Amino acid sequence: NAGVTQTPKFRILKIGQSMTLQCTQDMNHNYMYWYRQDPGMGLKLIYYSVGAGITDKGEVPNGYNVSRSTTEDFPLRLELAAPSQTSVYFCASSYGVPGELFFGEGSRLTVL
Amino acid sequence: AQSVSQHNHHVILSEAASLELGCNYSYGGTVNLFWYVQYPGQHLQLLLKYFSGDPLVKGIKGFEAEFIKSKFSFNLRKPSVQWSDTAEYFCAVGRSGGFKTIFGAGTRLFVKA
């Protein structure tokens, strides 16, 4: 049972490049989330989705985009990468209980 | 705005010492409360959760937490820590009927062997 799978685990980008962080879950969860984790700042919600075709902004959406074409997949796209986007990104899913999340292993992104 | 405050950012303890990590939230409605743990190099895992009922909840690895509604608090405790408890601990709140989870800034615990 894979749970929540994120790829890649590590990536280095140059300023201005774009990339997509992939996230897929095999638990048939309707709710999916992208968080970024910065030292001493906890986790900040970037985007979330309550089901296929439905997405909404979280606390820090600027510079990111998402899509949800299927229940399983929730990719996060970074357009025009900036050093401020250097962070660890976590994808999570939920079966609907507010707050109870299942996390992927994270993707460490460095923008130079 | 809804927020979660964790009182300590860094805690250093010796093995067998008792642990209490503070967490307060600012939301007056019905909430679900959680503690997540992140071991070095790993993803976040659920440690324990509170939805309703007995305000003292027990989680994995000997951890427990007490919900005090009047204080908007959900403190994490463990009577005797082990070196393997070295990790970062996050308090989190999910609003009943909502979709978002709000996390505290985290507390880094280091347990000396």
Coordinates of C-alpha atoms in Angstrom, one line a residue, chain B residues 21-105:
Chain B
L21 CA 4.9 20.6 24.9
G22 CA 2.4 23.4 24.9
C23 CA -0.1 24.2 22.2
N24 CA -2.8 26.8 22.1
Y25 CA -5.2 27.5 19.3
S26 CA -7.4 30.5 18.5
Y27 CA -10.8 29.3 17.2
G28 CA -14.0 29.3 19.1
G29 CA -15.9 26.7 17.2
T30 CA -15.7 22.9 17.2
V31 CA -12.3 21.7 16.3
N32 CA -10.3 18.5 15.8
L33 CA -6.9 18.6 17.4
F34 CA -3.8 16.7 16.4
W35 CA -0.2 16.2 17.2
Y36 CA 2.1 15.1 14.3
V37 CA 5.7 14.0 14.6
Q38 CA 8.5 14.3 12.0
Y39 CA 11.5 12.2 12.7
P40 CA 14.8 13.3 11.1
G41 CA 14.6 13.0 7.3
Q42 CA 11.1 11.6 7.3
H43 CA 7.6 12.9 6.6
L44 CA 5.0 13.9 9.1
Q45 CA 3.1 11.1 10.9
L46 CA 0.1 11.3 13.1
L47 CA 1.0 10.9 16.7
L48 CA -2.5 11.3 18.3
K49 CA -5.8 13.0 17.7
Y50 CA -8.8 14.4 19.6
F51 CA -12.3 14.7 18.2
S52 CA -14.6 14.6 21.2
G53 CA -15.2 12.8 24.4
D54 CA -12.5 12.1 27.0
P55 CA -10.2 15.1 26.9
L56 CA -7.2 12.9 27.7
V57 CA -6.1 11.0 24.6
K58 CA -3.4 8.5 24.2
G59 CA -1.3 8.0 21.1
I60 CA 1.5 5.9 19.9
K61 CA 4.8 5.4 21.7
G62 CA 3.5 6.4 25.1
F63 CA 2.5 9.9 24.2
E64 CA -0.7 11.5 25.5
A65 CA -2.4 14.9 25.2
E66 CA -4.9 16.7 27.2
F67 CA -7.6 19.0 25.7
I68 CA -8.6 21.9 28.0
K69 CA -11.4 23.6 26.3
S70 CA -11.5 26.7 28.6
K71 CA -7.8 27.3 27.8
F72 CA -7.9 26.5 24.1
S73 CA -5.0 24.2 24.8
F74 CA -3.9 20.7 23.7
N75 CA -0.6 19.9 25.4
L76 CA 1.4 16.9 24.6
R77 CA 3.0 14.8 27.3
K78 CA 5.2 11.8 27.8
P79 CA 6.3 10.6 31.3
S80 CA 9.8 9.4 30.2
V81 CA 11.4 10.3 26.9
Q82 CA 13.8 8.1 24.9
W83 CA 16.6 9.0 22.6
S84 CA 14.4 7.8 19.7
D85 CA 11.9 10.5 20.5
T86 CA 14.2 13.1 19.0
A87 CA 12.0 14.7 16.3
E88 CA 10.0 17.8 15.5
Y89 CA 6.5 17.9 16.9
F90 CA 3.7 19.8 15.3
C91 CA 0.3 20.7 16.8
A92 CA -2.5 21.1 14.3
V93 CA -6.1 22.1 14.2
G94 CA -8.8 21.2 11.8
R95 CA -12.1 23.1 12.0
S96 CA -15.1 21.0 12.1
G97 CA -16.9 21.3 8.7
G98 CA -13.8 22.9 7.1
F99 CA -11.2 21.6 4.8
K100 CA -8.0 23.2 6.0
T101 CA -5.6 22.2 8.7
I102 CA -3.6 24.9 10.5
F103 CA -0.2 23.9 11.9
G104 CA 1.9 25.4 14.6
A105 CA 5.5 26.4 14.0

